[in-house]
CSV table of C-alpha atoms in Angstrom, one decimal:
chain,number,residue,atom,x,y,z
J,1091,MET,CA,-110.9,61.6,13.8
J,1092,SER,CA,-114.0,60.9,15.6
J,1093,GLY,CA,-114.1,60.7,19.4
J,1094,SER,CA,-114.7,57.0,19.4
J,1095,GLU,CA,-111.6,56.4,17.3
J,1096,SER,CA,-109.7,58.5,19.6
J,1097,ALA,CA,-111.0,56.6,22.6
J,1098,SER,CA,-110.2,53.2,21.1
J,1099,SER,CA,-106.7,54.2,20.0
J,1100,ARG,CA,-105.7,55.7,23.3
J,1101,PRO,CA,-103.1,53.4,25.0
J,1102,GLU,CA,-105.2,52.2,27.9
J,1103,PRO,CA,-104.2,49.6,30.5
J,1104,ALA,CA,-105.5,46.1,29.6
J,1105,SER,CA,-108.0,46.0,32.4
J,1106,SER,CA,-109.4,49.3,31.3
J,1107,ARG,CA,-109.7,48.1,27.7
J,1108,ARG,CA,-111.4,45.0,28.9
J,1109,GLU,CA,-113.7,47.1,30.9
J,1110,LEU,CA,-114.5,49.2,27.9
J,1111,LEU,CA,-115.0,46.2,25.7
J,1112,GLY,CA,-117.2,44.7,28.4
J,1113,ARG,CA,-119.3,47.8,28.2
J,1114,ALA,CA,-119.6,47.6,24.4
J,1115,SER,CA,-123.2,46.5,24.6
J,1116,SER,CA,-124.1,49.4,26.9
J,1117,ARG,CA,-122.1,51.7,24.6
J,1118,LEU,CA,-124.2,50.5,21.7
J,1119,ILE,CA,-127.3,51.1,23.7
J,1120,ALA,CA,-126.1,54.5,24.5
J,1121,GLY,CA,-125.4,55.0,20.8
J,1122,ALA,CA,-128.9,54.1,19.9
J,1123,ALA,CA,-130.3,56.5,22.4
J,1124,LEU,CA,-128.9,57.6,25.7
J,1125,VAL,CA,-132.2,57.4,27.5
J,1126,CYS,CA,-131.2,57.6,31.1
J,1127,ALA,CA,-132.8,56.1,34.1
J,1128,GLY,CA,-133.4,59.0,36.5
J,1129,CYS,CA,-132.3,58.5,40.1
J,1130,GLY,CA,-135.1,56.1,41.1
J,1131,ALA,CA,-137.8,58.7,40.5
J,1132,SER,CA,-141.0,57.3,39.4
J,1133,GLN,CA,-143.0,60.4,39.0
J,1134,SER,CA,-142.5,63.1,36.4
J,1135,ALA,CA,-141.2,66.5,37.5
J,1136,THR,CA,-144.5,68.2,36.7
J,1137,SER,CA,-146.6,65.8,38.6
J,1138,THR,CA,-144.5,66.2,41.8
J,1139,ARG,CA,-144.7,70.0,41.9
J,1140,LYS,CA,-146.7,70.5,45.1
J,1141,GLN,CA,-148.5,73.3,46.6
J,1142,ILE,CA,-146.5,75.9,48.4
J,1143,SER,CA,-147.3,76.6,52.0
J,1144,PRO,CA,-149.1,80.0,52.5
J,1145,GLY,CA,-146.8,82.9,53.0
J,1146,ALA,CA,-143.9,81.3,51.2
J,1147,GLU,CA,-142.2,83.0,48.3
J,1148,ALA,CA,-144.1,81.0,45.6
J,1149,LEU,CA,-142.2,82.5,42.7
J,1150,ASP,CA,-138.8,81.8,44.2
J,1151,VAL,CA,-139.8,78.2,44.9
J,1152,VAL,CA,-141.0,77.8,41.3
J,1153,LEU,CA,-137.7,79.2,40.0
J,1154,LEU,CA,-135.7,77.1,42.4
J,1155,ASN,CA,-137.5,74.0,41.2
J,1156,GLU,CA,-136.8,74.9,37.6
J,1157,LEU,CA,-133.1,75.1,38.5
J,1158,LEU,CA,-133.4,71.8,40.3
J,1159,ASP,CA,-134.9,70.2,37.2
J,1160,ALA,CA,-131.8,71.3,35.3
J,1161,GLU,CA,-129.6,69.8,38.0
J,1162,HIS,CA,-131.5,66.5,37.9
J,1163,ARG,CA,-130.9,66.5,34.2
J,1164,ALA,CA,-127.2,67.1,34.6
J,1165,ILE,CA,-126.9,64.4,37.2
J,1166,ALA,CA,-128.7,61.9,34.9
J,1167,ALA,CA,-126.4,62.9,32.0
J,1168,TYR,CA,-123.2,62.5,34.1
J,1169,SER,CA,-124.3,59.4,35.9
J,1170,ASN,CA,-125.1,57.6,32.6
J,1171,GLY,CA,-122.2,59.1,30.7
J,1172,ILE,CA,-119.4,58.4,33.2
J,1173,PRO,CA,-119.1,54.6,32.6
J,1174,LEU,CA,-118.6,55.4,28.9
J,1175,LEU,CA,-115.7,57.7,29.5
J,1176,SER,CA,-112.1,56.8,30.4
J,1177,GLY,CA,-109.1,58.2,32.1
J,1178,TYR,CA,-109.0,61.9,32.9
J,1179,ASN,CA,-112.4,62.6,31.3
J,1180,GLN,CA,-114.0,60.0,33.5
J,1181,ARG,CA,-112.3,61.5,36.6
J,1182,ALA,CA,-113.3,65.0,35.7
J,1183,ALA,CA,-116.9,63.9,35.0
J,1184,ARG,CA,-117.1,62.2,38.3
J,1185,ASN,CA,-115.9,65.3,40.0
J,1186,PHE,CA,-118.5,67.4,38.1
J,1187,LEU,CA,-121.2,64.9,39.1
J,1188,GLY,CA,-120.3,65.4,42.7
J,1189,ASP,CA,-120.6,69.1,42.2
J,1190,GLU,CA,-124.0,68.7,40.6
J,1191,PHE,CA,-125.2,66.6,43.5
J,1192,ASN,CA,-124.0,69.4,45.9
J,1193,HIS,CA,-125.9,71.9,43.8
J,1194,ALA,CA,-129.1,69.9,43.8
J,1195,SER,CA,-128.8,69.4,47.6
J,1196,GLU,CA,-128.4,73.2,48.1
J,1197,LEU,CA,-131.4,73.9,45.9
J,1198,ILE,CA,-133.5,71.3,47.8
J,1199,SER,CA,-132.5,72.9,51.0
J,1200,LEU,CA,-133.4,76.4,49.8
J,1201,ILE,CA,-136.8,75.1,48.5
J,1202,GLY,CA,-137.5,73.4,51.8
J,1203,HIS,CA,-136.4,76.6,53.6
J,1204,HIS,CA,-139.0,78.6,51.6
J,1205,GLY,CA,-141.8,76.2,52.4
J,1206,GLY,CA,-141.8,74.5,49.0
J,1207,LYS,CA,-141.6,70.9,47.8
J,1208,ALA,CA,-138.6,69.9,45.7
J,1209,ASN,CA,-139.2,68.4,42.3
J,1210,ARG,CA,-138.0,65.0,41.8
J,1211,ALA,CA,-136.0,63.8,38.8
J,1212,GLN,CA,-137.8,62.6,35.8
J,1213,SER,CA,-138.0,58.9,35.2
J,1214,SER,CA,-136.0,59.2,32.0
J,1215,TYR,CA,-134.2,61.8,29.9
J,1216,ASN,CA,-133.4,61.7,26.2
J,1217,PHE,CA,-129.9,62.8,25.6
J,1218,GLY,CA,-129.8,61.8,21.9
J,1219,SER,CA,-127.1,59.4,20.6
J,1220,PRO,CA,-123.6,60.2,21.7
J,1221,GLN,CA,-121.3,58.0,19.8
J,1222,SER,CA,-117.9,58.8,21.3
J,1223,GLU,CA,-116.2,60.3,24.3
J,1224,ASP,CA,-116.1,63.7,22.5
J,1225,ASP,CA,-119.8,63.4,21.8
J,1226,LEU,CA,-120.4,62.9,25.5
J,1227,LEU,CA,-118.2,65.8,26.5
J,1228,ARG,CA,-120.1,68.0,24.0
J,1229,LEU,CA,-123.3,66.8,25.5
J,1230,PHE,CA,-122.1,67.7,29.0
J,1231,GLU,CA,-121.1,71.1,27.7
J,1232,ARG,CA,-124.5,71.7,26.2
J,1233,ILE,CA,-126.2,70.6,29.5
J,1234,GLU,CA,-123.9,72.9,31.5
J,1235,ARG,CA,-124.7,75.8,29.2
J,1236,GLN,CA,-128.4,75.2,29.6
J,1237,GLN,CA,-127.8,75.4,33.3
J,1238,ILE,CA,-125.9,78.6,32.9
J,1239,GLY,CA,-129.0,80.0,31.0
J,1240,VAL,CA,-131.5,79.1,33.7
J,1241,TYR,CA,-129.3,80.4,36.5
J,1242,LEU,CA,-128.7,83.7,34.7
J,1243,ALA,CA,-132.4,84.0,34.1
J,1244,ALA,CA,-133.2,83.2,37.8
J,1245,ILE,CA,-130.6,85.3,39.6
J,1246,PRO,CA,-132.1,88.8,38.9
J,1247,ILE,CA,-135.6,87.5,39.7
J,1248,VAL,CA,-135.3,85.6,43.0
J,1249,THR,CA,-136.0,87.9,46.0
J,1250,PRO,CA,-133.6,87.4,48.8
J,1251,GLY,CA,-130.0,88.5,48.3
J,1252,ARG,CA,-128.7,85.5,50.1
J,1253,MET,CA,-130.5,83.2,47.7
J,1254,ARG,CA,-129.1,85.1,44.7
J,1255,ALA,CA,-125.6,84.7,46.1
J,1256,ALA,CA,-126.2,81.0,46.6
J,1257,LEU,CA,-127.3,80.6,42.9
J,1258,ALA,CA,-124.4,82.7,41.7
J,1259,ALA,CA,-122.0,80.3,43.5
J,1260,ILE,CA,-123.5,77.4,41.6
J,1261,LEU,CA,-123.4,79.3,38.4
J,1262,GLY,CA,-119.7,79.9,38.9
J,1263,SER,CA,-119.1,76.2,39.4
J,1264,ASP,CA,-121.0,75.2,36.2
J,1265,ALA,CA,-119.0,77.8,34.3
J,1266,GLN,CA,-115.8,76.1,35.5
J,1267,HIS,CA,-117.1,72.8,34.3
J,1268,ILE,CA,-117.6,74.3,30.8
J,1269,ALA,CA,-114.0,75.6,30.7
J,1270,ILE,CA,-112.5,72.2,31.7
J,1271,LEU,CA,-114.8,70.3,29.3
J,1272,ARG,CA,-113.9,72.6,26.4
J,1273,LYS,CA,-110.2,72.2,27.3
J,1274,SER,CA,-110.6,68.4,27.2
J,1275,LEU,CA,-112.3,68.7,23.8
J,1276,GLY,CA,-109.3,70.7,22.5
J,1277,THR,CA,-111.4,73.7,22.0
J,1278,PRO,CA,-110.6,77.2,23.4
J,1279,PRO,CA,-111.8,77.0,27.0
J,1280,LEU,CA,-112.7,80.6,27.3
J,1281,ILE,CA,-115.2,81.9,24.8
J,1282,SER,CA,-116.2,85.3,26.2
J,1283,PRO,CA,-115.4,87.7,29.1
J,1284,PHE,CA,-119.1,87.4,29.9
J,1285,VAL,CA,-120.3,83.8,30.5
J,1286,THR,CA,-123.8,83.3,29.0
J,1287,ALA,CA,-125.8,80.3,27.8
J,1288,ALA,CA,-124.6,81.1,24.3
J,1289,GLY,CA,-120.9,81.6,24.9
Q,1364,MET,CA,-102.1,112.7,35.0
Q,1365,SER,CA,-105.7,112.0,35.3
Q,1366,GLU,CA,-105.4,111.0,39.0
Q,1367,PRO,CA,-105.2,114.6,40.4
Q,1368,ARG,CA,-108.2,115.6,38.4
Q,1369,SER,CA,-110.1,112.6,39.6
Q,1370,ARG,CA,-109.0,113.3,43.2
Q,1371,ARG,CA,-110.2,116.8,43.0
Q,1372,ARG,CA,-113.6,115.7,41.7
Q,1373,LEU,CA,-113.8,113.1,44.4
Q,1374,LEU,CA,-112.8,115.6,47.1
Q,1375,ALA,CA,-115.4,118.0,45.9
Q,1376,ASP,CA,-117.9,115.2,46.2
Q,1377,GLY,CA,-116.8,114.2,49.7
Q,1378,ALA,CA,-120.0,112.7,50.9
Q,1379,ARG,CA,-120.3,110.4,48.0
Q,1380,LEU,CA,-116.7,109.4,48.3
Q,1381,ALA,CA,-117.2,108.5,51.9
Q,1382,ALA,CA,-120.2,106.5,51.0
Q,1383,ALA,CA,-118.3,104.8,48.3
Q,1384,GLY,CA,-115.6,104.0,50.8
Q,1385,ALA,CA,-118.3,102.4,52.9
Q,1386,ALA,CA,-119.3,100.4,49.9
Q,1387,GLY,CA,-115.7,99.1,49.6
Q,1388,GLY,CA,-115.9,98.1,53.2
Q,1389,ALA,CA,-119.2,96.5,52.7
Q,1390,LEU,CA,-117.9,94.5,49.8
Q,1391,SER,CA,-114.7,93.4,51.5
Q,1392,SER,CA,-116.3,92.4,54.8
Q,1393,ALA,CA,-120.0,91.8,54.4
Q,1394,CYS,CA,-121.1,88.2,53.8
Q,1395,ALA,CA,-124.3,87.9,51.9
Q,1396,ALA,CA,-126.3,87.3,55.1
Q,1397,GLY,CA,-124.7,90.1,57.0
Q,1398,ALA,CA,-125.3,92.5,54.2
Q,1399,GLU,CA,-129.0,91.8,54.3
Q,1400,THR,CA,-129.4,92.1,58.1
Q,1401,ARG,CA,-127.0,95.1,58.7
Q,1402,LYS,CA,-128.9,98.1,60.1
Q,1403,LYS,CA,-127.4,100.8,57.9
Q,1404,PRO,CA,-128.7,100.8,54.4
Q,1405,PRO,CA,-126.7,98.7,52.0
Q,1406,PRO,CA,-124.4,100.5,49.5
Q,1407,SER,CA,-126.0,101.8,46.3
Q,1408,ASP,CA,-125.5,100.0,43.0
Q,1409,ALA,CA,-123.2,102.8,41.9
Q,1410,MET,CA,-121.0,102.3,44.9
Q,1411,LEU,CA,-120.8,98.6,44.4
Q,1412,VAL,CA,-119.9,99.0,40.7
Q,1413,ALA,CA,-117.3,101.6,41.6
Q,1414,GLN,CA,-115.6,99.3,44.0
Q,1415,LEU,CA,-115.7,96.4,41.5
Q,1416,ILE,CA,-113.9,98.6,39.0
Q,1417,VAL,CA,-111.1,99.2,41.5
Q,1418,LEU,CA,-110.7,95.5,41.9
Q,1419,GLU,CA,-110.8,94.8,38.2
Q,1420,ARG,CA,-107.9,97.3,37.9
Q,1421,VAL,CA,-106.0,95.6,40.7
Q,1422,MET,CA,-106.5,92.4,38.9
Q,1423,GLN,CA,-105.2,93.8,35.7
Q,1424,ASP,CA,-102.1,95.1,37.4
Q,1425,VAL,CA,-101.3,91.8,39.0
Q,1426,TYR,CA,-101.8,90.0,35.7
Q,1427,GLY,CA,-99.6,92.6,34.0
Q,1428,ARG,CA,-96.9,91.9,36.6
Q,1429,ALA,CA,-97.2,88.2,36.1
Q,1430,ILE,CA,-96.8,88.6,32.4
Q,1431,THR,CA,-93.8,90.8,32.6
Q,1432,SER,CA,-92.1,88.7,35.3
Q,1433,GLY,CA,-90.7,86.4,32.6
Q,1434,GLN,CA,-91.5,83.5,34.9
Q,1435,LEU,CA,-94.6,82.1,33.3
Q,1436,ASP,CA,-94.3,79.3,30.8
Q,1437,SER,CA,-96.0,79.5,27.5
Q,1438,GLY,CA,-99.3,78.0,28.8
Q,1439,GLY,CA,-99.4,80.4,31.7
Q,1440,LEU,CA,-98.4,83.3,29.6
Q,1441,ALA,CA,-101.1,82.6,27.0
Q,1442,LEU,CA,-103.8,82.3,29.7
Q,1443,ALA,CA,-102.6,85.4,31.5
Q,1444,HIS,CA,-102.8,87.5,28.3
Q,1445,GLU,CA,-106.3,86.2,27.6
Q,1446,VAL,CA,-107.5,86.8,31.1
Q,1447,LEU,CA,-106.0,90.2,31.2
Q,1448,GLY,CA,-108.0,91.0,28.1
Q,1449,HIS,CA,-111.2,89.8,29.9
Q,1450,GLU,CA,-110.5,91.9,32.9
Q,1451,ARG,CA,-110.1,95.0,30.7
Q,1452,ILE,CA,-113.4,94.3,29.1
Q,1453,HIS,CA,-115.0,93.8,32.5
Q,1454,GLU,CA,-113.7,97.1,33.7
Q,1455,SER,CA,-114.8,98.9,30.5
Q,1456,GLU,CA,-118.4,97.5,30.8
Q,1457,LEU,CA,-118.5,98.4,34.5
Q,1458,ARG,CA,-117.4,101.9,33.8
Q,1459,ARG,CA,-120.1,102.2,31.2
Q,1460,GLN,CA,-122.6,101.0,33.8
Q,1461,LEU,CA,-121.3,103.5,36.3
Q,1462,ARG,CA,-121.8,106.3,33.9
Q,1463,LEU,CA,-125.4,105.2,33.3
Q,1464,LEU,CA,-125.9,105.3,37.0
Q,1465,SER,CA,-124.2,108.7,37.2
Q,1466,GLY,CA,-121.9,107.2,39.7
Q,1467,THR,CA,-118.5,108.5,40.8
Q,1468,ALA,CA,-115.4,106.4,40.1
Q,1469,LEU,CA,-113.1,105.7,43.0
Q,1470,PRO,CA,-109.4,106.3,42.7
Q,1471,VAL,CA,-107.5,103.2,41.5
Q,1472,PRO,CA,-104.3,102.2,43.2
Q,1473,ARG,CA,-101.3,103.1,41.2
Q,1474,SER,CA,-98.2,102.3,43.2
Q,1475,THR,CA,-97.2,98.9,44.4
Q,1476,LYS,CA,-97.9,100.0,48.0
Q,1477,GLU,CA,-101.4,101.2,47.1
Q,1478,LEU,CA,-102.1,97.9,45.3
Q,1479,GLU,CA,-100.9,95.9,48.3
Q,1480,LYS,CA,-103.0,98.0,50.6
Q,1481,GLU,CA,-106.1,97.5,48.4
Q,1482,LEU,CA,-105.5,93.7,48.4
Q,1483,ALA,CA,-104.9,93.7,52.2
Q,1484,LYS,CA,-108.3,95.3,52.6
Q,1485,HIS,CA,-109.6,92.1,51.0
Q,1486,HIS,CA,-107.6,89.9,53.3
Q,1487,THR,CA,-104.9,89.1,50.8
Q,1488,LYS,CA,-101.5,90.1,52.2
Q,1489,VAL,CA,-98.9,90.1,49.5
Q,1490,ALA,CA,-95.6,91.6,48.6
Q,1491,LEU,CA,-95.9,92.2,44.9
Q,1492,ASP,CA,-92.2,93.1,44.3
Q,1493,ARG,CA,-91.1,89.8,45.8
Q,1494,HIS,CA,-89.4,87.4,43.3
Q,1495,ARG,CA,-91.8,84.5,42.4
Q,1496,SER,CA,-91.5,81.4,40.3
Q,1497,GLY,CA,-94.0,80.8,37.5
Q,1498,ARG,CA,-95.9,78.6,39.9
Q,1499,GLY,CA,-95.8,81.3,42.6
Q,1500,TRP,CA,-97.3,83.8,40.1
Q,1501,LEU,CA,-100.1,81.4,39.2
Q,1502,LYS,CA,-100.9,80.9,42.9
Q,1503,LEU,CA,-101.0,84.7,43.4
Q,1504,LEU,CA,-103.3,85.0,40.4
Q,1505,VAL,CA,-105.6,82.4,42.0
Q,1506,ASP,CA,-105.6,84.3,45.2
Q,1507,VAL,CA,-106.5,87.5,43.5
Q,1508,GLU,CA,-109.2,85.8,41.4
Q,1509,ASP,CA,-110.6,84.7,44.8
Q,1510,VAL,CA,-110.8,88.3,45.9
Q,1511,LEU,CA,-112.7,89.2,42.8
Q,1512,GLU,CA,-115.1,86.2,43.1
Q,1513,ARG,CA,-115.8,87.1,46.7
Q,1514,ASN,CA,-116.6,90.6,45.8
Q,1515,TYR,CA,-118.9,89.8,42.9
Q,1516,HIS,CA,-120.6,87.2,45.0
Q,1517,THR,CA,-121.3,89.7,47.7
Q,1518,ALA,CA,-122.3,92.3,45.2
Q,1519,ILE,CA,-124.9,89.9,43.7
Q,1520,SER,CA,-126.5,89.7,47.1
Q,1521,ILE,CA,-126.8,93.4,47.4
Q,1522,LEU,CA,-127.3,94.9,43.9
Q,1523,ARG,CA,-130.8,96.0,43.0
Q,1524,SER,CA,-130.8,96.5,39.3
Q,1525,SER,CA,-131.7,93.4,37.2
Q,1526,SER,CA,-129.3,94.2,34.4
Q,1527,LEU,CA,-126.4,94.7,36.9
Q,1528,LEU,CA,-127.3,91.5,38.6
Q,1529,THR,CA,-127.0,89.7,35.3
Q,1530,LEU,CA,-123.8,91.5,34.4
Q,1531,ALA,CA,-122.2,90.7,37.8
Q,1532,SER,CA,-123.3,87.1,37.4
Q,1533,GLU,CA,-121.8,86.8,34.0
Q,1534,ILE,CA,-118.5,88.3,35.2
Q,1535,LEU,CA,-118.4,86.1,38.3
Q,1536,ALA,CA,-118.8,83.1,36.1
Q,1537,SER,CA,-116.0,84.4,33.9
Q,1538,GLU,CA,-113.7,84.8,36.9
Q,1539,ALA,CA,-114.6,81.3,38.0
Q,1540,GLN,CA,-113.5,80.0,34.7
Q,1541,HIS,CA,-110.2,81.9,35.1
Q,1542,SER,CA,-109.7,80.3,38.4
Q,1543,ALA,CA,-110.4,76.9,37.0
Q,1544,LEU,CA,-107.9,77.3,34.2
Q,1545,LEU,CA,-105.2,78.6,36.6
Q,1546,GLY,CA,-106.0,75.6,38.8
Q,1547,ASP,CA,-105.6,73.3,35.9
Q,1548,LEU,CA,-102.2,74.8,35.1
Q,1549,LEU,CA,-101.1,74.4,38.8
Q,1550,SER,CA,-102.5,70.8,38.9
Q,1551,PRO,CA,-102.6,69.5,35.4
Q,1552,ARG,CA,-105.1,66.7,34.7
Q,1553,ASN,CA,-106.1,66.7,38.4
Q,1554,VAL,CA,-109.6,68.2,38.3
Q,1555,GLN,CA,-110.2,67.6,42.0
Q,1556,LYS,CA,-107.3,69.9,42.9
Q,1557,ALA,CA,-107.9,72.3,40.0
Q,1558,LEU,CA,-111.6,72.8,40.9
Q,1559,PRO,CA,-111.8,72.1,44.6
Q,1560,ASN,CA,-115.2,73.8,45.3
Q,1561,ALA,CA,-118.7,73.1,44.1
Q,1562,PHE,CA,-119.7,76.6,45.1
Q,1563,ILE,CA,-117.8,79.6,43.8
Q,1564,ASN,CA,-117.8,82.4,46.3
Q,1565,GLY,CA,-114.1,83.2,46.5
Q,1566,THR,CA,-113.5,81.2,49.7
């Protein structure tokens, strides 16, 4: 059974159903290609990467901006996917979106603290063509995994211990999202005793 | 049986043991910022790993008690078994790393009192022999996962080796997942309660 069948066969309150039907056109658009408007940003991430003030830890700032790019991407995915979800999945995704905003805010603060300029979100992201709630949850899981990958790559490289700890705290949160997303999908929530981008 | 041998070895290596004890203290009390600014040198990677091994063993013991309590329902029991397996693998990998570092293992708490004492060092006061409901056990497991998360989080701010930093991060993320799933059992389908924090540092 596809995710969309599952979503449409779920006994929903009438208003929720109407809401879903009312969003049919946007769902179709999402089906064609979930190209998301990104948080009002008009410039691409690469064009907004600015010079780092002298003396600042340039590599750390570059790494932090790469993490921020991943957060922007996750924010765009959740922001655009949430209206297409229902019930618990929607509530969970909203919660995760709030976490991603907090993560982005922390990174922006760290970048500023190290004399850097925070990248802005891209004007659009191409997330493919999710056709159902399950497709969206799988998309979110993929995006969270990509985040895990970039955080695991960055943590051993960034210099200050305090910054490493801050990044690890975000990594843990993204790992939690994956476990809950997988549980919602009916897949085993824990894949491995060592959380990596692959498993 | 192996404990006296281990103790003798540790006593013979008194200086290292004392230093390792300091590592435990550092892990239990130092926040990331404090660890960076404290005047005495931070604990070595080996010391940090040795202390994390102790905590992984404590974790296993508490999970074991939860499993044998007979109070967990099938969902709780399945999760506890799976997580216990993870904690054993974490310990095994940490021990391998400790050997690579030529580090000295710390004695692990064996008795209930020793376990409670170890947890108290990490600001978790608990009577392990007390009768608990299934929910009570799940709450205790969440508390102990918090202890582990706090210590991995602190270790990540101090460790020097890249490979250990990656390993500690992967394990911290794993512990975070355990907490999330325990939280989900305690507050089913209420993600706000199950995952109350956007930052996982054991607080």
